[in-house]
Amino acid sequence: MSLLDSTEEKWLYPFQWLWDTFFICAWNHNTDQSIFDAGMFLNAQQPNGFCGHIRYNREILERRDYFPPPDVYFMGKLPEKGEISSKITQPPNIGYGLLEMAKKILKKNGDLNAVKLLFQRTLKYHEYIYANRIIDGCMVTIHPWEAGDDNSPKWDVIYKKLEKYISSHGDLGKIINDWLNNLDISFERADIKIVKHTQRPTDPHYYLYLFLIYLYGRWNWDDHKILKDSPFRVLDPMTNAILLRSDVSLLELADVLGEKSNLVLDKINEWINISKIGLEQLWSEDHKLYLAKDLYDGSLINIETVSGFIPLFSNAIPASHAAKIAEKLNKLILTGDTKFQIPSTLFKEHKYFDPERYWRGPVWIITNELVAQGLDFYGYKKLSDFIRANILMLVSNSLNDRGGFYEYFNSITGAGLGSARQSWTAAAVLNALSVMS
Ligand code: DGY
């Protein structure tokens, strides 16, 4: 393969994903492109403010090279015209993306009119979240794909309970195969034709992902019912930290845009207060880290993952907690058993750790950059420099004729894994470089 034939390779992610889109918009220096991408994505927003985690491009859908197709969210009947998006969302970083984009536009003396419109839409998205998706001050994640770190071993604990729940409904394989047959879809994963299966989630986990979509479809995607009865309802630190950072960003963006309405400002301040209090209930003094909480029985899931560091990125946790997280990170760097930092799942000795499988141990450039930003905010510059040096080392060692801005990296060997041309990796590198220089 040559550096010239960039269209030959199949894409692991052929559509527009929510959190990819807005981290890229935040860090891309080409603000015209960011305005275009953000606008395209938000064209698929639902009338009630909801934003699905994938915006499916109709032309690309015709290639039939992503599994599952959006039909699973629509009982097989896709809308005949207009935008199509999924019915689960993703870590809500839109507010953060817009503010960073606006700052770049201002530096170029550009026009913020397009951002004004996108700001209004984002307020609507947050209104939807705070009206429909909050329990105990935290946004509830109802599907592993919503969490972003979908193959994290955190979720294994819940899967045990989920499997029990399913067995009272029948045989999982049969339920899913019958359902897919009805929708005229075959269970044929496109991802493992592009990336080695050892780097991706397993088939049994894909069956569980599909079961949740099947179940919610039977419940007509009724948020109230899902939040009350779903066997997968979790409060995750990464999602809630990103939501809080987006709230904080929206407040700053309101100022940048000259938004004076007390109604709007009071509303955003109220969201910030709710989320600040909510996030703190995920703090674990034993672990010196934030942990996910399973709403099924209210327990904290005591598996340490990179998600537990992300509350630093909210810029809104107590400085005492930031200090304990920084100390933990320092120890991890000095005595931890992975060569590269920060592994998506901490510690190698745990049976679920896997340095090469999706979210089970590899390093993500994107989560490194979020942690580094939080460390900067709380005054741990040496640590953030170290984390960003890991970003640059991993990416520069992997540059090759396939691109090299890999989706994730083996935390022991540094090898690039997953998709070879991941735009948000490149965008995070751009940001790391601009902060370090
Ligand atoms: C995937 O395809 O792996 C995504 O995480 C689902 O959103």
mmCIF file of N, CA and C in Angstrom, residues 11 25 31-32 42-43 52 60-61 94 97 151 206 209-210 235 242 258 276-277 280 308 318 333 339 387 393 433:
data_model
loop_
_atom_site.group_PDB
_atom_site.id
_atom_site.type_symbol
_atom_site.label_atom_id
_atom_site.label_comp_id
_atom_site.label_asym_id
_atom_site.label_seq_id
_atom_site.Cartn_x
_atom_site.Cartn_y
_atom_site.Cartn_z
ATOM 1 N N TRP A 11 -13.212 1.261 6.231
ATOM 2 C CA TRP A 11 -13.247 1.999 7.492
ATOM 3 C C TRP A 11 -13.936 1.177 8.562
ATOM 4 N N CYS A 25 -13.759 18.540 16.540
ATOM 5 C CA CYS A 25 -14.096 19.962 16.370
ATOM 6 C C CYS A 25 -13.331 20.825 17.375
ATOM 7 N N THR A 31 -11.215 25.563 11.325
ATOM 8 C CA THR A 31 -12.509 25.818 11.965
ATOM 9 C C THR A 31 -13.683 25.760 10.969
ATOM 10 N N ASP A 32 -13.424 26.020 9.694
ATOM 11 C CA ASP A 32 -14.525 25.894 8.713
ATOM 12 C C ASP A 32 -14.988 24.449 8.665
ATOM 13 N N LEU A 42 -25.365 17.809 14.115
ATOM 14 C CA LEU A 42 -26.555 18.279 14.843
ATOM 15 C C LEU A 42 -27.795 18.355 13.960
ATOM 16 N N ASN A 43 -27.623 18.213 12.646
ATOM 17 C CA ASN A 43 -28.808 18.089 11.772
ATOM 18 C C ASN A 43 -29.603 16.842 12.111
ATOM 19 N N GLY A 52 -28.312 11.089 18.900
ATOM 20 C CA GLY A 52 -27.879 9.691 18.852
ATOM 21 C C GLY A 52 -26.362 9.589 18.765
ATOM 22 N N ILE A 60 -23.409 6.100 2.529
ATOM 23 C CA ILE A 60 -22.462 5.098 3.030
ATOM 24 C C ILE A 60 -23.208 3.854 3.515
ATOM 25 N N LEU A 61 -24.434 4.077 3.987
ATOM 26 C CA LEU A 61 -25.247 2.929 4.421
ATOM 27 C C LEU A 61 -25.411 1.911 3.306
ATOM 28 N N ILE A 94 -20.457 17.867 23.433
ATOM 29 C CA ILE A 94 -20.760 18.858 22.394
ATOM 30 C C ILE A 94 -20.450 20.280 22.889
ATOM 31 N N GLY A 97 -16.779 20.893 22.824
ATOM 32 C CA GLY A 97 -16.303 21.029 21.434
ATOM 33 C C GLY A 97 -16.621 22.408 20.879
ATOM 34 N N ASN A 151 -16.085 -1.755 25.787
ATOM 35 C CA ASN A 151 -15.643 -3.127 26.096
ATOM 36 C C ASN A 151 -14.871 -3.172 27.426
ATOM 37 N N TYR A 206 -21.210 -8.914 21.848
ATOM 38 C CA TYR A 206 -22.059 -8.304 20.814
ATOM 39 C C TYR A 206 -23.518 -8.748 20.973
ATOM 40 N N TYR A 209 -24.945 -6.587 23.640
ATOM 41 C CA TYR A 209 -25.210 -5.218 23.147
ATOM 42 C C TYR A 209 -26.540 -5.215 22.369
ATOM 43 N N LEU A 210 -26.688 -6.248 21.524
ATOM 44 C CA LEU A 210 -27.895 -6.300 20.688
ATOM 45 C C LEU A 210 -29.141 -6.557 21.535
ATOM 46 N N LEU A 235 -23.930 4.671 36.348
ATOM 47 C CA LEU A 235 -23.442 6.042 36.430
ATOM 48 C C LEU A 235 -21.941 5.943 36.238
ATOM 49 N N ILE A 242 -17.524 14.450 31.564
ATOM 50 C CA ILE A 242 -17.607 15.133 30.261
ATOM 51 C C ILE A 242 -18.868 16.002 30.202
ATOM 52 N N GLY A 258 -22.277 36.555 24.178
ATOM 53 C CA GLY A 258 -23.085 37.693 24.649
ATOM 54 C C GLY A 258 -24.489 37.283 25.054
ATOM 55 N N LYS A 276 -22.117 18.536 39.647
ATOM 56 C CA LYS A 276 -20.995 18.580 40.600
ATOM 57 C C LYS A 276 -21.298 17.658 41.776
ATOM 58 N N ILE A 277 -22.512 17.778 42.298
ATOM 59 C CA ILE A 277 -22.888 16.956 43.461
ATOM 60 C C ILE A 277 -22.980 15.488 43.038
ATOM 61 N N GLU A 280 -19.610 13.548 42.624
ATOM 62 C CA GLU A 280 -18.875 13.234 43.861
ATOM 63 C C GLU A 280 -19.304 11.917 44.506
ATOM 64 N N GLY A 308 -11.910 6.585 35.590
ATOM 65 C CA GLY A 308 -11.858 7.121 36.950
ATOM 66 C C GLY A 308 -10.978 8.349 37.085
ATOM 67 N N PRO A 318 -13.352 18.633 43.673
ATOM 68 C CA PRO A 318 -12.574 19.272 44.743
ATOM 69 C C PRO A 318 -11.072 19.087 44.500
ATOM 70 N N ILE A 333 2.795 5.565 37.317
ATOM 71 C CA ILE A 333 3.885 5.788 36.365
ATOM 72 C C ILE A 333 5.187 5.190 36.906
ATOM 73 N N LYS A 339 4.262 -0.347 30.276
ATOM 74 C CA LYS A 339 5.336 0.560 29.869
ATOM 75 C C LYS A 339 4.764 1.923 29.476
ATOM 76 N N ILE A 387 2.339 12.650 30.512
ATOM 77 C CA ILE A 387 1.237 11.958 29.817
ATOM 78 C C ILE A 387 1.243 12.343 28.335
ATOM 79 N N MET A 393 5.134 9.841 21.896
ATOM 80 C CA MET A 393 5.997 8.671 21.706
ATOM 81 C C MET A 393 5.223 7.554 20.984
ATOM 82 N N LEU A 433 0.413 18.996 20.985
ATOM 83 C CA LEU A 433 1.545 19.767 20.459
ATOM 84 C C LEU A 433 1.387 21.249 20.733
#
